[in-house]
Every structure is written in C-alpha cells, then in structure tokens.
XYZ file of C-alpha atoms in Angstrom:
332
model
C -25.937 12.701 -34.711
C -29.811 12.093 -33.272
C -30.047 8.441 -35.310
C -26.891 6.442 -32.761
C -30.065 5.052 -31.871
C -30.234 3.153 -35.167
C -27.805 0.321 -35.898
C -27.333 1.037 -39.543
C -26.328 4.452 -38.979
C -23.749 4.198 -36.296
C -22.288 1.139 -38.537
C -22.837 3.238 -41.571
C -19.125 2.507 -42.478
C -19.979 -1.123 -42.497
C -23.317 -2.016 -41.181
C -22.332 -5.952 -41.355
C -19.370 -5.646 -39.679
C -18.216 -8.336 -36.935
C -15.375 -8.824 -34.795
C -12.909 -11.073 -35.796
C -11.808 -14.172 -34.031
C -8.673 -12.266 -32.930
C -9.592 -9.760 -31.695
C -12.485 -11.713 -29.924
C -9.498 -13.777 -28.330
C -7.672 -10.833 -27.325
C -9.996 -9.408 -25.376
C -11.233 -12.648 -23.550
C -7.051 -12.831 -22.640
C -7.458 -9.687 -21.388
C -10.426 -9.775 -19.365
C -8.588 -12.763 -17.768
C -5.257 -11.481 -16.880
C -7.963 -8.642 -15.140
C -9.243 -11.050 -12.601
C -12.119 -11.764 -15.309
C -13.652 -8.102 -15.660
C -12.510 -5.653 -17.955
C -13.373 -1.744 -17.361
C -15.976 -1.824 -20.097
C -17.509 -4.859 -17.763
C -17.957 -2.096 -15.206
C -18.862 0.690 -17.516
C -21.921 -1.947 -18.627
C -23.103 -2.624 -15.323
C -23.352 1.737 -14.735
C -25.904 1.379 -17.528
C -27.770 -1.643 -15.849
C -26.767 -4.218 -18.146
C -25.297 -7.222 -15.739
C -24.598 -9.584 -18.409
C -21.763 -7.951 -19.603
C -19.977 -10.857 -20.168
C -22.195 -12.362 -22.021
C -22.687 -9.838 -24.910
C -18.905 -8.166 -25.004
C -16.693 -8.964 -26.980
C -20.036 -9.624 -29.571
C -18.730 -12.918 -31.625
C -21.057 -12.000 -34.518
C -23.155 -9.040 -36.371
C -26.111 -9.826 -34.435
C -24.169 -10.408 -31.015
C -23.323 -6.516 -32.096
C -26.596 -5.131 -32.475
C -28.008 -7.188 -29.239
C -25.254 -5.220 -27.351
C -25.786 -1.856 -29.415
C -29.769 -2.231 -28.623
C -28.964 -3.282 -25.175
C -27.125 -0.226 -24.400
C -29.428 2.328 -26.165
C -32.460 0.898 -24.195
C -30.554 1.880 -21.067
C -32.424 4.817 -18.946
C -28.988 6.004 -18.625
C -28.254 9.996 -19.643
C -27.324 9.444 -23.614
C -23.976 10.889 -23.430
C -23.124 7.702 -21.141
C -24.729 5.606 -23.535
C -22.574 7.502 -26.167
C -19.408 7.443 -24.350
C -19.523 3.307 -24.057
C -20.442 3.697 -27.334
C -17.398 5.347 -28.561
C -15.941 2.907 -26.408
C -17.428 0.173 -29.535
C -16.164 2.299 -32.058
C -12.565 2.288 -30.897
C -12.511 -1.526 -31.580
C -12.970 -1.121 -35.321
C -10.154 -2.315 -37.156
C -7.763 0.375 -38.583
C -9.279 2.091 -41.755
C -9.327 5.513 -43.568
C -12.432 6.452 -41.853
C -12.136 7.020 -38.024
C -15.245 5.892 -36.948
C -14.880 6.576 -32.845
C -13.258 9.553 -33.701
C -16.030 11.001 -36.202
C -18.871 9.965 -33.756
C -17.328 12.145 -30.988
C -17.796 15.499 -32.844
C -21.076 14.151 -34.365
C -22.449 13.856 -30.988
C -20.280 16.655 -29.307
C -18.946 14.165 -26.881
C -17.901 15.840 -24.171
C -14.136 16.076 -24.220
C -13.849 14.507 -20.496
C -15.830 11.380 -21.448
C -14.036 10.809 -24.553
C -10.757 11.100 -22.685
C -12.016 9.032 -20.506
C -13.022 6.477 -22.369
C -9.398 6.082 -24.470
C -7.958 5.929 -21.218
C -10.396 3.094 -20.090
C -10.010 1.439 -23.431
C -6.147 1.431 -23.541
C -6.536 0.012 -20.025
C -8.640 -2.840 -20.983
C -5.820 -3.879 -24.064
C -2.836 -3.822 -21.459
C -1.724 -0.544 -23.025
C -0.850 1.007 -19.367
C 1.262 4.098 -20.299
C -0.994 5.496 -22.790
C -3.822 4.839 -20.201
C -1.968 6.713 -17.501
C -1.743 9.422 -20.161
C -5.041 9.936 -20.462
C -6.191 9.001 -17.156
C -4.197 11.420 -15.235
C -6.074 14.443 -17.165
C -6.963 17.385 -14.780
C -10.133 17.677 -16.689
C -11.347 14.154 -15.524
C -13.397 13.323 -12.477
C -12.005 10.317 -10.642
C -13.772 7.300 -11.851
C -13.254 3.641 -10.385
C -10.151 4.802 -9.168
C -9.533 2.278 -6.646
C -10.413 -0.358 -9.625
C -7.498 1.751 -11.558
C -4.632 1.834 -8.867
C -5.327 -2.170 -7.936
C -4.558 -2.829 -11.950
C -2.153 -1.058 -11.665
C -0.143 -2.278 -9.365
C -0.899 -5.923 -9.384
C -1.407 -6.534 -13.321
C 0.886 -9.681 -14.280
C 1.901 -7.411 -17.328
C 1.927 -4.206 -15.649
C 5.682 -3.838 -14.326
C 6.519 0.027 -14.246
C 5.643 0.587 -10.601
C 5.960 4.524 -11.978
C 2.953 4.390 -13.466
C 0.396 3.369 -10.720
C 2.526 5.838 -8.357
C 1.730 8.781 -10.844
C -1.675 8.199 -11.121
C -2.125 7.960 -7.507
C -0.014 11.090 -6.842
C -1.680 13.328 -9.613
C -5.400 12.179 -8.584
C -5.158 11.488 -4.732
C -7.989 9.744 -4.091
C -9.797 8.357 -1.282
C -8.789 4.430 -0.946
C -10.705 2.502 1.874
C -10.431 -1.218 0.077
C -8.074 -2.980 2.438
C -6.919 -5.002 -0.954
C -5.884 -1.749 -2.864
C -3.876 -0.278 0.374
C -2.090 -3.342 0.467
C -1.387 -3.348 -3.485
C -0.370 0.476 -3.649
C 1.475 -0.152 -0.583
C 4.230 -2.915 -2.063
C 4.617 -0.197 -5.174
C 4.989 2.493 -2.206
C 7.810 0.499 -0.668
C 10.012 -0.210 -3.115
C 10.178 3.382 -4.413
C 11.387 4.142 -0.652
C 10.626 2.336 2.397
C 10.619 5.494 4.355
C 8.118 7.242 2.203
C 6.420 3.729 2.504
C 6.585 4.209 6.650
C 5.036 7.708 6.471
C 2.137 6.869 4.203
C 1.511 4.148 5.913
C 1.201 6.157 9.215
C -1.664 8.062 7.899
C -3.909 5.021 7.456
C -6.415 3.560 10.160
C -4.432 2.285 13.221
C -6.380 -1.632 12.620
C -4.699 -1.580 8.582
C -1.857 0.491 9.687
C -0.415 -2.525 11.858
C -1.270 -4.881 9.013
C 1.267 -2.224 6.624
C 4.215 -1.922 8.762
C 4.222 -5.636 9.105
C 3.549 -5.973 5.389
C 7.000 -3.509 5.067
C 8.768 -6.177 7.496
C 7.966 -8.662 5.657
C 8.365 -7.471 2.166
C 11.590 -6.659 2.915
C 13.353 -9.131 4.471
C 11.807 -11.649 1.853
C 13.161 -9.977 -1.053
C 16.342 -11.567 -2.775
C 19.775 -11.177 -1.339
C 21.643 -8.523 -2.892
C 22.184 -4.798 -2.565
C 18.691 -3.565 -2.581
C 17.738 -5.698 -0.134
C 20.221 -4.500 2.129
C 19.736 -1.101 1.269
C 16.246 -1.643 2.087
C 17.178 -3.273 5.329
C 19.061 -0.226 6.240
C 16.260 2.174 5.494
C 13.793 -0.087 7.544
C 16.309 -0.264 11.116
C 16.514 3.533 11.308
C 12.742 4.329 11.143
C 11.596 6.515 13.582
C 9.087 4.004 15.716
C 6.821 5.394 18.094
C 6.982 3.082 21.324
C 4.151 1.714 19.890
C 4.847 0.531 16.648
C 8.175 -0.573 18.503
C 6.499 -2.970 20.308
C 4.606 -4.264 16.893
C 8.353 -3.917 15.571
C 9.635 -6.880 17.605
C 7.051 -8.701 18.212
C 6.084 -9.409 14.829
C 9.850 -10.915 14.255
C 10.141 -12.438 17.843
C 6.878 -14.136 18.239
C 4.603 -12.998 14.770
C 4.348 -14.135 11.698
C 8.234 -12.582 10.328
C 9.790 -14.736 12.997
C 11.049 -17.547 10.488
C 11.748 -14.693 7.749
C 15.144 -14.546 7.057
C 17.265 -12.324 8.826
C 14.600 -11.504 11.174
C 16.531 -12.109 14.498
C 19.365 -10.528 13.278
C 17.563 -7.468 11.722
C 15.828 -7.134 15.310
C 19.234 -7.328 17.645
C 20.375 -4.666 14.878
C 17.391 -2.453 15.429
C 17.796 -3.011 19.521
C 21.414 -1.651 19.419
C 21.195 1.214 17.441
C 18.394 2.350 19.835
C 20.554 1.554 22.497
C 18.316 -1.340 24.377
C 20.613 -3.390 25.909
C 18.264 -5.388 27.801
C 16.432 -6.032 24.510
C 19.707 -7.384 22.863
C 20.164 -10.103 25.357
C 16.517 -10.606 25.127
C 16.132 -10.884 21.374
C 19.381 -13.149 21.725
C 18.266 -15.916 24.019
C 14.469 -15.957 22.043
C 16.912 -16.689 19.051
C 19.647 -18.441 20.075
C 23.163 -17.238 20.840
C 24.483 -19.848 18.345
C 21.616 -18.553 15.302
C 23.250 -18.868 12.160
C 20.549 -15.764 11.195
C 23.274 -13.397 10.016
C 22.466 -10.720 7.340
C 25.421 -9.534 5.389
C 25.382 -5.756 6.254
C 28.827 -5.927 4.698
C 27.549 -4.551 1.220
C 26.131 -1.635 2.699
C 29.652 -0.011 3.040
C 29.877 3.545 3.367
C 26.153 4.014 4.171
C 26.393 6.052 7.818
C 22.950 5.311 10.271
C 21.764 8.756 10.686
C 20.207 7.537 13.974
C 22.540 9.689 17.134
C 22.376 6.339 19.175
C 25.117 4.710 21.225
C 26.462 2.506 18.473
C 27.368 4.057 15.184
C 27.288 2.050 11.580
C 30.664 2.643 9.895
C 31.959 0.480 6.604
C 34.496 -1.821 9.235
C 31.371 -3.002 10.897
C 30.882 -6.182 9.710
C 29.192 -8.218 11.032
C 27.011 -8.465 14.584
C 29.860 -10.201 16.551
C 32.353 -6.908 15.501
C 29.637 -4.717 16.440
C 29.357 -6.344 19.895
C 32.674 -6.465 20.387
C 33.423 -2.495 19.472
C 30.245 -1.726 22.068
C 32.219 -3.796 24.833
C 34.929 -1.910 24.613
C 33.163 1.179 24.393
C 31.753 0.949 27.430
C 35.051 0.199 28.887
C-alpha cells in the first residue's frame, strides 16, 4: 500500500470513523494508572511529535486525521511511521474486516515491528500477559525496556510478579535507572531473597548498599505470618562479606531499619549464628535487655540454618531467651 499517506485510504473501511467516548475514557484511565504516559506517548515522541498528549486518543474525525497527518509528515523511516500506524488500526472497534491486520501485509510490515507493536498496544490497555507474550519474542530488539520492566513491576493492576521476572530473564537487559533497580528488585525478593542477595551483588557498590538495605527493610516490614518468617530465615543466613556485615548492623542498630520491627531481634539472631559474642552483648545493651522486640521464629519449625556456626536452629528453639540459655550451657 503506497497511498497510507492518504487519509481516505487507510480509513477506507470507514473514512468518518471516530473514537467513541469509551474508548476515549479508557485510554485516558490508562495513561493515568501509567504515571500519565502510555507507550504510544513514547512511540510519538521517536517520530518528533511532543504533543502526544494532546492529539492521542483523537476525540473526533478530524482530531484523527490531525494525528494521521502529523505522523506521516514525520522524517521518520516509513515503516516507523507504519508501525505506529498499525498501532491506530488496532483501536478500531471489532468488525469483519481486520483493518491493522490487512495493513500489515499491504505494507509488508516487518514481522518484528508488528509484534512489537501488539505487544506495546496490549501494554498500553493493561493486558500484561498477552504483552509479555509478545514482548519476550527472540525476534525483537529490546525497546524501552527499562520503561517495560518499571510497568511491570510497579503497575497498580499489574500483580503477577512472574511476568516482569520473565521478561527480564528472557531479554537481560542493561538497567542503569536507579528507580527500575529498585522496582525489579522488590519483584526479585519475594521470588527468593537469596537470589535477591546475589543479584543485588552484581550492581554498583553506591546502589548496591541502597539494595541490601532495601532487602532489610522489605522484609522485616512485611506482615506477620509464615512468609515473613520464612523470609527472615533466608535473610540471617546470607553469606555477608565483612563488609556488607558492617552495613548489616548498622543499618538496624543506628540506620534507618532501627525502629523496623524485629530489627534488634533479627540482628542478635544474625550475631549468634555467626558466633559474635561480643556483638550479642553489644546489639543487646544498644536495644535494651528488657526490648519487647521478639520475632516469633516459632513458625519456622523444622527449617535447619545451614550456616556450620556455634549455635544450631532446631524446631525446640523458641525463642531468643531458649537460645541463650542452650549456648550457656554449651559452653559449659
């Protein structure tokens, strides 16, 4: 098809055709609950057009062809201008005729654009599994990917952390926005906190601080219950450097995790399974030897530390006063 360039032939199907008011309203909620920019937003601006808010969703025929002539007087390459176009098409209503679908083979759309752009598309109406789906193609080259993994993880509909996890996995790419680290990381961690911990190791040493406090904290904030305790289990057996020790217990003694819950006790925990003594008695008078911080490791029954330190987790330890006690009279 040479004539996309001409209104009347692209809408050939129905040349006065306008959005509705519902689906105009749909699209304005979504572009909200995406901190006010959808995809196509971003896939305007690649073609120079800034206003992108201004002409999409088009409330009217002519608010149509302003964006259609905006877009084909773009010095972009044409199958860009094509793909957004296709893009368009995809918002016709449901009808015999596949419009979108027709336009692709007119043009001979390349098939990594077009998949592409449903992925993009599905993205931008909150459809998030189909998006993956498409998104996660081997054929594709990574675009906005940090854009992708942020909504993702952090969309207030979005609550399958699988999804941002796969498309993270299957593309691997390059993240330097301190925002998106921090967004893939809270998915990261509650898949596994030591998987979490490893990642997280492989990042700059000025964000990697800001992450292992980030796993502190997410942790011992979370609600009381099993997984939390699992969790809390996980995070007292990591394998800390003597560095990130240090950050360790000084981000519960004196940081910004000091008044989380749990965080004294979690800390005189950590300090005995290591075997540091001194620390113990340390982490006890910063604390207070009458704290009521106690943290139920009760429910994690039957869960062994793996850690070959002096003091051993087994299901009659308790509570921290029984775990004192049976070190006492080890050492006896």
């Amino acid at each position: 098809m040479d004539d996309f360039e001409v209104f009347e032939e692209l809408f050939s199907f129905d040349p006065i055709f306008a959005y509705n008011e519902q689906t105009v309203n749909k699209i304005l909620k979504c572009r909200r609950s995406m901190e006010n920019e959808l995809f196509m937003d971003r896939l305007l601006k690649t073609l120079g057009i800034e206003q992108g808010h201004d002409l999409y969703p088009p409330r009217s025929n002519q608010d149509l062809r302003d964006l259609h002539q905006q877009i084909i007087d773009s010095p972009s390459p044409d199958h860009h201008k094509q793909s957004v176009l296709y893009y368009i098409l995809k918002d016709m209503p449901d009808r015999d005729a596949q419009p979108a679908v027709d336009f692709a083979k007119a043009v001979f759309l390349p098939e990594r654009y077009r998949i592409f752009m449903d992925g993009i598309w599905n993205l931008d109406r909150a459809k998030f599994a189909q998006a993956v789906d498409y998104l996660t193609e081997p054929v594709l080259i990574p675009t906005f990917p940090e854009e992708l993994i942020y909504t993702l993880c952090t969309h207030p509909d979005q609550r399958d952390d699988k999804l941002p996890l796969a498309y993270y996995h299957t593309v691997s790419p390059a993240i330097t926005s301190p925002k998106v680290l921090k967004a893939l990381f809270s998915v990261l961690a509650k898949a596994s906190v030591t998987d979490a911990f490893f990642w997280a190791r492989k990042q700059d040493g000025s964000i990697y601080r800001v992450l292992l406090e980030q796993l502190i904290g997410s942790i011992l904030d979370e609600k009381e219950g099993e997984e939390r305790a699992r969790h809390s289990m996980e995070l007292i057996q990591l394998p800390f450097s003597k560095e990130e020790e240090v950050w360790f217990e000084t981000y519960l003694s004196e940081g910004r995790g000091k008044n989380l819950p749990d965080a004294g006790e979690t800390l005189r925990i950590r300090n005995m399974i290591t075997g540091r003594t001194r620390a113990i008695t340390d982490s006890g008078n910063r604390f207070g030897a009458n704290s009521n911080d106690r943290m139920d490791w009760s429910s994690l029954g039957g869960i062994g530390f793996e850690s070959s330190s002096a003091l051993q987790y087994s299901p009659s330890t308790r509570t921290l006063d029984d775990a004192r006690e049976r070190k006492m009279r080890d050492e006896k």
